[in-house]
Amino acid sequence: MSSIALSSHPCQICGQPTLLEFPRFRDLERVTSDSRPWGAGGRIAVCRECSAVQKLVEPAWLAEIERIYQSYAIYHQAGGKEQPIFLENGATPQPRSRSLIKYLESKARFDSRADVLDFGCGTGSALRTYSEFNPGWTLYGAELSAKSIALLKAIPGFTEMFTCLPKDIPICFDLITLIHALEHVLDPVGILDQLSTRLKSDGILFAQVPDGGKTPYDLVIVDHLVHFTLETLRLASDRAGIEIIEVTDNVLPKELSLIGRYSGRVAPGIRFPDSKPAIERVGRQIDWLCAQIASAIEICDSSPRLGIFGTSISATWLAGALGDRICFFVDEDPGRVGGQHMGRGVVSPDQISDNADVFVPLIPDAAASVVARLSRPTVRFHAPPRFA
């Protein structure tokens, strides 16, 4: 895949002007992180110095971000309820924040009277879980605006909302969480640095982000700036002066989790990962996304009725690329079945009418599992192409 070296854009992680752009990405349809289709025109690059994958911060992208956040509605497909996480072991789906608080409890001890800040709190899904987990906690939120303040005030234990920079928050905390927030912010290293100074002496910082190395669909999310891997999440934390307790990809599928504490100094002798694997991976991911659209269009041309499996990021992205070719959506979340997404009905797998095709926009192994589990003689499920 062709690429273009840029010198006018500093890297969001290491700060060096060593980005390599992939022009083919500009032709891909995109999607917002609250699952709304978005047109093509994005720009993406890999840093040749530190391997960080990122969007280009320029006026056009900043204008798009402002438009997205003006009408942002997280989990709107399920009436605002937090997304359940379907684990690969077949366990009952759990809200993301509930799984995370159990993980945190296994790694650190928190006082029953802890002060807790959720940075990027949205409408308070994580804060609600924290309130249920420990009613004695004093809860705080931080967001771009206070438009969700009424919802937050209804949470037992909620005390205050901050809309300022982290460095200007006037108190310190026992626990600060960033659940799918760090990938959105400008200057992620600076934000981590500022937040770490808002920790008490024994306070804990927890961050979770999508695993950009395993999730090609993360590339097409307009408002995700940095697409982290374990290496770049560790690098950002080291450069922010955070002492890492654990950074892992074993907490939730396709997610990266970091636990750290304030150290007050940048880690000595920081070594940057080799950028060649990241450059090759992003090129393959973009090729795969393009091939997936082509495969779905080919199925459309021979199908009497085509549906898409899912109603979240990947399904919305593909539906946006296919437009009027899509007839319905299929979802296994009871909270979404019977509703509408993008003007089309959402059905459960057993409600699909005969002689229909369903495309499954998931990474290949996950898609193959769905196809094997749900296909039946009168309904044909299709997985995307394998990675080249």
GROMACS .gro file of C-alpha atoms in nm:
model
  388
    1MET     CA    1   0.000   0.000   0.000
    2SER     CA    2   0.132   0.344  -0.092
    3SER     CA    3   0.211   0.593   0.185
    4ILE     CA    4   0.321   0.954   0.216
    5ALA     CA    5   0.579   1.090   0.462
    6LEU     CA    6   0.458   1.402   0.644
    7SER     CA    7   0.666   1.663   0.824
    8SER     CA    8   0.403   1.914   0.937
    9HIS     CA    9   0.218   1.696   1.192
   10PRO     CA   10   0.381   1.605   1.525
   11CYS     CA   11   0.308   1.260   1.666
   12GLN     CA   12   0.049   1.255   1.945
   13ILE     CA   13   0.267   1.021   2.154
   14CYS     CA   14   0.636   1.104   2.096
   15GLY     CA   15   0.596   1.453   1.947
   16GLN     CA   16   0.824   1.389   1.649
   17PRO     CA   17   0.729   1.507   1.294
   18THR     CA   18   0.772   1.156   1.156
   19LEU     CA   19   0.423   1.050   1.047
   20LEU     CA   20   0.356   0.828   0.746
   21GLU     CA   21   0.006   0.870   0.596
   22PHE     CA   22  -0.200   0.604   0.411
   23PRO     CA   23  -0.387   0.789   0.131
   24ARG     CA   24  -0.622   0.499   0.054
   25PHE     CA   25  -0.786   0.548   0.392
   26ARG     CA   26  -0.934   0.878   0.270
   27ASP     CA   27  -1.179   0.684   0.050
   28LEU     CA   28  -1.323   0.471   0.332
   29GLU     CA   29  -1.661   0.549   0.485
   30ARG     CA   30  -1.637   0.608   0.860
   31VAL     CA   31  -1.847   0.583   1.177
   32THR     CA   32  -1.872   0.775   1.504
   33SER     CA   33  -1.801   0.615   1.842
   34ASP     CA   34  -2.172   0.647   1.928
   35SER     CA   35  -2.254   0.436   1.618
   36ARG     CA   36  -2.364   0.685   1.357
   37PRO     CA   37  -2.253   0.652   0.994
   38TRP     CA   38  -2.008   0.917   0.876
   39GLY     CA   39  -1.876   0.996   0.529
   40ALA     CA   40  -1.533   0.932   0.384
   41GLY     CA   41  -1.246   1.180   0.397
   42GLY     CA   42  -1.046   1.083   0.705
   43ARG     CA   43  -0.667   1.078   0.724
   44ILE     CA   44  -0.461   0.826   0.921
   45ALA     CA   45  -0.090   0.780   0.979
   46VAL     CA   46   0.173   0.578   1.166
   47CYS     CA   47   0.466   0.740   1.344
   48ARG     CA   48   0.794   0.608   1.203
   49GLU     CA   49   0.965   0.696   1.531
   50CYS     CA   50   0.742   0.532   1.793
   51SER     CA   51   0.486   0.331   1.584
   52ALA     CA   52   0.178   0.514   1.722
   53VAL     CA   53  -0.124   0.495   1.488
   54GLN     CA   54  -0.327   0.816   1.478
   55LYS     CA   55  -0.557   1.051   1.291
   56LEU     CA   56  -0.414   1.377   1.162
   57VAL     CA   57  -0.513   1.673   1.377
   58GLU     CA   58  -0.607   1.945   1.129
   59PRO     CA   59  -0.894   2.195   1.094
   60ALA     CA   60  -1.119   1.960   0.894
   61TRP     CA   61  -1.093   1.682   1.155
   62LEU     CA   62  -1.140   1.922   1.446
   63ALA     CA   63  -1.457   2.057   1.282
   64GLU     CA   64  -1.590   1.703   1.242
   65ILE     CA   65  -1.519   1.627   1.607
   66GLU     CA   66  -1.707   1.937   1.718
   67ARG     CA   67  -2.010   1.835   1.509
   68ILE     CA   68  -2.003   1.481   1.650
   69TYR     CA   69  -1.986   1.588   2.014
   70GLN     CA   70  -2.261   1.848   1.978
   71SER     CA   71  -2.513   1.565   1.929
   72TYR     CA   72  -2.330   1.275   2.095
   73ALA     CA   73  -2.560   1.001   2.230
   74ILE     CA   74  -2.370   0.704   2.370
   75TYR     CA   75  -2.554   0.367   2.372
   76HIS     CA   76  -2.855   0.523   2.197
   77GLN     CA   77  -2.937   0.186   2.034
   78ALA     CA   78  -3.016   0.044   2.380
   79GLY     CA   79  -3.189   0.347   2.526
   80GLY     CA   80  -2.871   0.467   2.699
   81LYS     CA   81  -2.798   0.138   2.878
   82GLU     CA   82  -2.432   0.046   2.892
   83GLN     CA   83  -2.305  -0.196   2.627
   84PRO     CA   84  -2.286  -0.557   2.752
   85ILE     CA   85  -1.959  -0.740   2.688
   86PHE     CA   86  -1.998  -1.084   2.530
   87LEU     CA   87  -1.709  -1.294   2.659
   88GLU     CA   88  -1.555  -1.566   2.447
   89ASN     CA   89  -1.607  -1.829   2.720
   90GLY     CA   90  -1.986  -1.809   2.680
   91ALA     CA   91  -2.044  -1.645   3.019
   92THR     CA   92  -2.347  -1.422   3.071
   93PRO     CA   93  -2.281  -1.077   2.916
   94GLN     CA   94  -2.183  -0.812   3.171
   95PRO     CA   95  -2.183  -0.432   3.147
   96ARG     CA   96  -1.828  -0.319   3.072
   97SER     CA   97  -1.786  -0.114   3.390
   98ARG     CA   98  -1.900  -0.403   3.611
   99SER     CA   99  -1.633  -0.630   3.466
  100LEU     CA  100  -1.374  -0.358   3.511
  101ILE     CA  101  -1.452  -0.283   3.873
  102LYS     CA  102  -1.415  -0.654   3.952
  103TYR     CA  103  -1.075  -0.647   3.782
  104LEU     CA  104  -0.969  -0.338   3.976
  105GLU     CA  105  -1.081  -0.494   4.302
  106SER     CA  106  -0.855  -0.792   4.229
  107LYS     CA  107  -0.552  -0.566   4.178
  108ALA     CA  108  -0.587  -0.293   4.441
  109ARG     CA  109  -0.755  -0.225   4.775
  110PHE     CA  110  -0.986   0.076   4.803
  111ASP     CA  111  -1.118   0.235   5.120
  112SER     CA  112  -1.494   0.232   5.168
  113ARG     CA  113  -1.483   0.614   5.174
  114ALA     CA  114  -1.276   0.666   4.859
  115ASP     CA  115  -1.296   0.973   4.635
  116VAL     CA  116  -1.339   0.852   4.275
  117LEU     CA  117  -1.325   1.048   3.946
  118ASP     CA  118  -1.446   0.909   3.613
  119PHE     CA  119  -1.282   1.116   3.338
  120GLY     CA  120  -1.499   1.117   3.026
  121CYS     CA  121  -1.797   1.006   3.234
  122GLY     CA  122  -2.063   1.059   2.965
  123THR     CA  123  -2.407   0.994   3.108
  124GLY     CA  124  -2.266   0.814   3.411
  125SER     CA  125  -2.278   0.444   3.324
  126ALA     CA  126  -1.951   0.370   3.505
  127LEU     CA  127  -2.038   0.597   3.798
  128ARG     CA  128  -2.364   0.407   3.848
  129THR     CA  129  -2.169   0.083   3.872
  130TYR     CA  130  -1.925   0.240   4.120
  131SER     CA  131  -2.219   0.359   4.331
  132GLU     CA  132  -2.366   0.007   4.339
  133PHE     CA  133  -2.025  -0.147   4.410
  134ASN     CA  134  -1.951   0.077   4.708
  135PRO     CA  135  -2.227   0.312   4.831
  136GLY     CA  136  -1.974   0.490   5.055
  137TRP     CA  137  -1.765   0.623   4.765
  138THR     CA  138  -1.780   0.995   4.683
  139LEU     CA  139  -1.817   1.018   4.306
  140TYR     CA  140  -1.707   1.286   4.060
  141GLY     CA  141  -1.728   1.317   3.683
  142ALA     CA  142  -1.535   1.507   3.416
  143GLU     CA  143  -1.663   1.586   3.069
  144LEU     CA  144  -1.646   1.841   2.788
  145SER     CA  145  -1.974   1.994   2.900
  146ALA     CA  146  -2.225   1.965   3.182
  147LYS     CA  147  -2.517   1.863   2.960
  148SER     CA  148  -2.556   1.528   3.144
  149ILE     CA  149  -2.551   1.682   3.491
  150ALA     CA  150  -2.916   1.596   3.564
  151LEU     CA  151  -2.850   1.226   3.499
  152LEU     CA  152  -2.534   1.232   3.707
  153LYS     CA  153  -2.703   1.401   4.003
  154ALA     CA  154  -2.949   1.109   4.018
  155ILE     CA  155  -2.662   0.868   4.097
  156PRO     CA  156  -2.627   0.799   4.473
  157GLY     CA  157  -2.293   0.936   4.593
  158PHE     CA  158  -2.239   1.171   4.299
  159THR     CA  159  -2.100   1.504   4.417
  160GLU     CA  160  -1.959   1.723   4.138
  161MET     CA  161  -1.897   1.751   3.763
  162PHE     CA  162  -1.580   1.913   3.624
  163THR     CA  163  -1.556   2.060   3.274
  164CYS     CA  164  -1.206   2.211   3.318
  165LEU     CA  165  -0.864   2.073   3.230
  166PRO     CA  166  -0.749   1.797   3.471
  167LYS     CA  167  -0.474   2.018   3.611
  168ASP     CA  168  -0.739   2.268   3.723
  169ILE     CA  169  -0.947   2.017   3.921
  170PRO     CA  170  -0.910   2.138   4.281
  171ILE     CA  171  -0.908   1.804   4.467
  172CYS     CA  172  -0.721   1.472   4.457
  173PHE     CA  173  -0.862   1.121   4.426
  174ASP     CA  174  -0.808   0.765   4.543
  175LEU     CA  175  -0.912   0.633   4.201
  176ILE     CA  176  -0.929   0.798   3.858
  177THR     CA  177  -1.074   0.600   3.568
  178LEU     CA  178  -1.072   0.667   3.194
  179ILE     CA  179  -1.295   0.410   3.025
  180HIS     CA  180  -1.279   0.456   2.650
  181ALA     CA  181  -1.178   0.818   2.694
  182LEU     CA  182  -0.803   0.836   2.631
  183GLU     CA  183  -0.837   0.751   2.260
  184HIS     CA  184  -1.057   1.061   2.217
  185VAL     CA  185  -0.841   1.332   2.372
  186LEU     CA  186  -0.596   1.573   2.216
  187ASP     CA  187  -0.251   1.536   2.375
  188PRO     CA  188  -0.309   1.201   2.550
  189VAL     CA  189   0.035   1.209   2.713
  190GLY     CA  190  -0.036   1.552   2.859
  191ILE     CA  191  -0.381   1.444   2.983
  192LEU     CA  192  -0.234   1.136   3.154
  193ASP     CA  193   0.032   1.357   3.313
  194GLN     CA  194  -0.226   1.606   3.443
  195LEU     CA  195  -0.456   1.333   3.575
  196SER     CA  196  -0.174   1.155   3.756
  197THR     CA  197  -0.104   1.473   3.954
  198ARG     CA  198  -0.467   1.460   4.075
  199LEU     CA  199  -0.406   1.129   4.253
  200LYS     CA  200  -0.357   1.102   4.627
  201SER     CA  201  -0.022   0.963   4.742
  202ASP     CA  202  -0.148   0.605   4.719
  203GLY     CA  203  -0.407   0.670   4.446
  204ILE     CA  204  -0.462   0.453   4.140
  205LEU     CA  205  -0.521   0.553   3.777
  206PHE     CA  206  -0.704   0.309   3.550
  207ALA     CA  207  -0.741   0.348   3.173
  208GLN     CA  208  -0.905   0.124   2.917
  209VAL     CA  209  -0.890   0.172   2.539
  210PRO     CA  210  -0.972  -0.037   2.231
  211ASP     CA  211  -0.693  -0.266   2.112
  212GLY     CA  212  -0.604  -0.108   1.778
  213GLY     CA  213  -0.378  -0.399   1.693
  214LYS     CA  214  -0.669  -0.645   1.701
  215THR     CA  215  -0.960  -0.424   1.591
  216PRO     CA  216  -0.933  -0.284   1.237
  217TYR     CA  217  -1.276  -0.123   1.278
  218ASP     CA  218  -1.122   0.114   1.534
  219LEU     CA  219  -0.944   0.289   1.247
  220VAL     CA  220  -1.269   0.411   1.091
  221ILE     CA  221  -1.407   0.565   1.413
  222VAL     CA  222  -1.390   0.935   1.334
  223ASP     CA  223  -1.347   1.063   1.689
  224HIS     CA  224  -1.078   0.816   1.796
  225LEU     CA  225  -0.752   1.004   1.764
  226VAL     CA  226  -0.493   0.747   1.875
  227HIS     CA  227  -0.536   0.375   1.805
  228PHE     CA  228  -0.341   0.220   2.091
  229THR     CA  229  -0.150  -0.105   2.114
  230LEU     CA  230   0.005  -0.242   2.433
  231GLU     CA  231   0.335  -0.086   2.327
  232THR     CA  232   0.199   0.263   2.258
  233LEU     CA  233  -0.022   0.265   2.570
  234ARG     CA  234   0.283   0.174   2.777
  235LEU     CA  235   0.489   0.439   2.597
  236ALA     CA  236   0.229   0.712   2.656
  237SER     CA  237   0.219   0.623   3.026
  238ASP     CA  238   0.598   0.620   3.058
  239ARG     CA  239   0.623   0.961   2.892
  240ALA     CA  240   0.352   1.096   3.124
  241GLY     CA  241   0.552   0.995   3.432
  242ILE     CA  242   0.313   0.721   3.539
  243GLU     CA  243   0.449   0.421   3.727
  244ILE     CA  244   0.284   0.125   3.557
  245ILE     CA  245   0.145  -0.145   3.784
  246GLU     CA  246  -0.001  -0.350   3.500
  247VAL     CA  247  -0.080  -0.307   3.132
  248THR     CA  248  -0.261  -0.601   2.973
  249ASP     CA  249  -0.495  -0.721   2.699
  250ASN     CA  250  -0.643  -1.000   2.913
  251VAL     CA  251  -0.924  -0.817   3.096
  252LEU     CA  252  -1.182  -0.788   2.816
  253PRO     CA  253  -1.175  -0.905   2.452
  254LYS     CA  254  -1.018  -0.653   2.211
  255GLU     CA  255  -0.951  -0.408   2.497
  256LEU     CA  256  -0.632  -0.282   2.661
  257SER     CA  257  -0.621  -0.202   3.032
  258LEU     CA  258  -0.368   0.000   3.231
  259ILE     CA  259  -0.326   0.041   3.606
  260GLY     CA  260  -0.074   0.297   3.727
  261ARG     CA  261   0.016   0.547   3.995
  262TYR     CA  262   0.180   0.887   4.004
  263SER     CA  263   0.561   0.876   3.999
  264GLY     CA  264   0.646   1.242   3.927
  265ARG     CA  265   0.919   1.158   3.677
  266VAL     CA  266   0.946   1.035   3.321
  267ALA     CA  267   1.070   0.679   3.301
  268PRO     CA  268   1.445   0.675   3.217
  269GLY     CA  269   1.572   0.523   2.896
  270ILE     CA  270   1.237   0.498   2.717
  271ARG     CA  271   1.274   0.272   2.414
  272PHE     CA  272   1.047   0.313   2.114
  273PRO     CA  273   0.903  -0.001   1.949
  274ASP     CA  274   0.999  -0.079   1.590
  275SER     CA  275   0.751   0.096   1.362
  276LYS     CA  276   0.776  -0.144   1.068
  277PRO     CA  277   0.524  -0.399   1.205
  278ALA     CA  278   0.273  -0.120   1.279
  279ILE     CA  279   0.310   0.027   0.930
  280GLU     CA  280   0.259  -0.315   0.771
  281ARG     CA  281  -0.036  -0.395   1.000
  282VAL     CA  282  -0.224  -0.072   0.929
  283GLY     CA  283  -0.175  -0.122   0.556
  284ARG     CA  284  -0.325  -0.472   0.583
  285GLN     CA  285  -0.611  -0.347   0.800
  286ILE     CA  286  -0.709  -0.079   0.548
  287ASP     CA  287  -0.689  -0.332   0.262
  288TRP     CA  288  -0.910  -0.569   0.464
  289LEU     CA  289  -1.173  -0.303   0.533
  290CYS     CA  290  -1.186  -0.220   0.160
  291ALA     CA  291  -1.211  -0.590   0.071
  292GLN     CA  292  -1.492  -0.636   0.322
  293ILE     CA  293  -1.703  -0.368   0.153
  294ALA     CA  294  -1.639  -0.528  -0.186
  295SER     CA  295  -1.737  -0.872  -0.053
  296ALA     CA  296  -2.059  -0.740   0.102
  297ILE     CA  297  -2.154  -0.561  -0.221
  298GLU     CA  298  -2.102  -0.885  -0.416
  299ILE     CA  299  -2.338  -1.067  -0.176
  300CYS     CA  300  -2.590  -0.783  -0.207
  301ASP     CA  301  -2.599  -0.823  -0.583
  302SER     CA  302  -2.716  -1.185  -0.557
  303SER     CA  303  -2.931  -1.169  -0.243
  304PRO     CA  304  -3.306  -1.107  -0.223
  305ARG     CA  305  -3.267  -0.959   0.127
  306LEU     CA  306  -2.942  -0.864   0.300
  307GLY     CA  307  -2.910  -0.798   0.674
  308ILE     CA  308  -2.614  -0.702   0.891
  309PHE     CA  309  -2.524  -0.874   1.216
  310GLY     CA  310  -2.494  -0.624   1.502
  311THR     CA  311  -2.597  -0.263   1.559
  312SER     CA  312  -2.275  -0.117   1.699
  313ILE     CA  313  -1.958   0.020   1.545
  314SER     CA  314  -1.868  -0.233   1.277
  315ALA     CA  315  -2.228  -0.295   1.170
  316THR     CA  316  -2.304   0.076   1.147
  317TRP     CA  317  -1.984   0.139   0.951
  318LEU     CA  318  -2.063  -0.131   0.694
  319ALA     CA  319  -2.428  -0.025   0.666
  320GLY     CA  320  -2.313   0.330   0.597
  321ALA     CA  321  -2.086   0.203   0.321
  322LEU     CA  322  -2.361  -0.013   0.164
  323GLY     CA  323  -2.644   0.241   0.193
  324ASP     CA  324  -2.985   0.134   0.060
  325ARG     CA  325  -2.870  -0.223  -0.007
  326ILE     CA  326  -2.934  -0.311   0.361
  327CYS     CA  327  -3.281  -0.440   0.460
  328PHE     CA  328  -3.249  -0.520   0.834
  329PHE     CA  329  -3.016  -0.566   1.131
  330VAL     CA  330  -2.969  -0.874   1.350
  331ASP     CA  331  -2.875  -0.846   1.717
  332GLU     CA  332  -2.855  -1.089   2.011
  333ASP     CA  333  -2.895  -0.815   2.272
  334PRO     CA  334  -3.260  -0.828   2.390
  335GLY     CA  335  -3.242  -0.457   2.466
  336ARG     CA  336  -3.197  -0.379   2.097
  337VAL     CA  337  -3.425  -0.638   1.934
  338GLY     CA  338  -3.754  -0.489   1.818
  339GLY     CA  339  -3.612  -0.141   1.780
  340GLN     CA  340  -3.482   0.053   1.482
  341HIS     CA  341  -3.128   0.132   1.370
  342MET     CA  342  -3.056   0.361   1.077
  343GLY     CA  343  -3.424   0.344   0.985
  344ARG     CA  344  -3.431  -0.037   0.963
  345GLY     CA  345  -3.575  -0.297   1.196
  346VAL     CA  346  -3.360  -0.494   1.442
  347VAL     CA  347  -3.448  -0.864   1.476
  348SER     CA  348  -3.309  -1.154   1.675
  349PRO     CA  349  -3.144  -1.443   1.487
  350ASP     CA  350  -3.452  -1.665   1.516
  351GLN     CA  351  -3.673  -1.388   1.373
  352ILE     CA  352  -3.491  -1.368   1.039
  353SER     CA  353  -3.722  -1.448   0.749
  354ASP     CA  354  -3.631  -1.738   0.520
  355ASN     CA  355  -3.422  -1.687   0.208
  356ALA     CA  356  -3.214  -1.404   0.351
  357ASP     CA  357  -2.843  -1.333   0.376
  358VAL     CA  358  -2.669  -1.184   0.678
  359PHE     CA  359  -2.322  -1.033   0.662
  360VAL     CA  360  -2.120  -1.052   0.987
  361PRO     CA  361  -1.879  -0.755   1.013
  362LEU     CA  362  -1.649  -0.887   1.285
  363ILE     CA  363  -1.283  -0.983   1.289
  364PRO     CA  364  -1.244  -1.316   1.105
  365ASP     CA  365  -1.232  -1.562   1.396
  366ALA     CA  366  -1.527  -1.401   1.574
  367ALA     CA  367  -1.724  -1.383   1.250
  368ALA     CA  368  -1.653  -1.749   1.171
  369SER     CA  369  -1.786  -1.846   1.514
  370VAL     CA  370  -2.112  -1.652   1.456
  371VAL     CA  371  -2.155  -1.802   1.108
  372ALA     CA  372  -2.108  -2.156   1.240
  373ARG     CA  373  -2.345  -2.099   1.533
  374LEU     CA  374  -2.632  -1.919   1.360
  375SER     CA  375  -2.642  -2.035   0.997
  376ARG     CA  376  -2.937  -2.251   0.897
  377PRO     CA  377  -3.050  -2.390   0.560
  378THR     CA  378  -3.287  -2.102   0.487
  379VAL     CA  379  -3.066  -1.817   0.619
  380ARG     CA  380  -2.712  -1.770   0.494
  381PHE     CA  381  -2.458  -1.599   0.721
  382HIS     CA  382  -2.139  -1.464   0.562
  383ALA     CA  383  -1.804  -1.380   0.724
  384PRO     CA  384  -1.566  -1.115   0.588
  385PRO     CA  385  -1.256  -1.223   0.393
  386ARG     CA  386  -0.961  -1.352   0.590
  387PHE     CA  387  -0.670  -1.117   0.651
  388ALA     CA  388  -0.416  -1.125   0.371
   0.00000   0.00000   0.00000
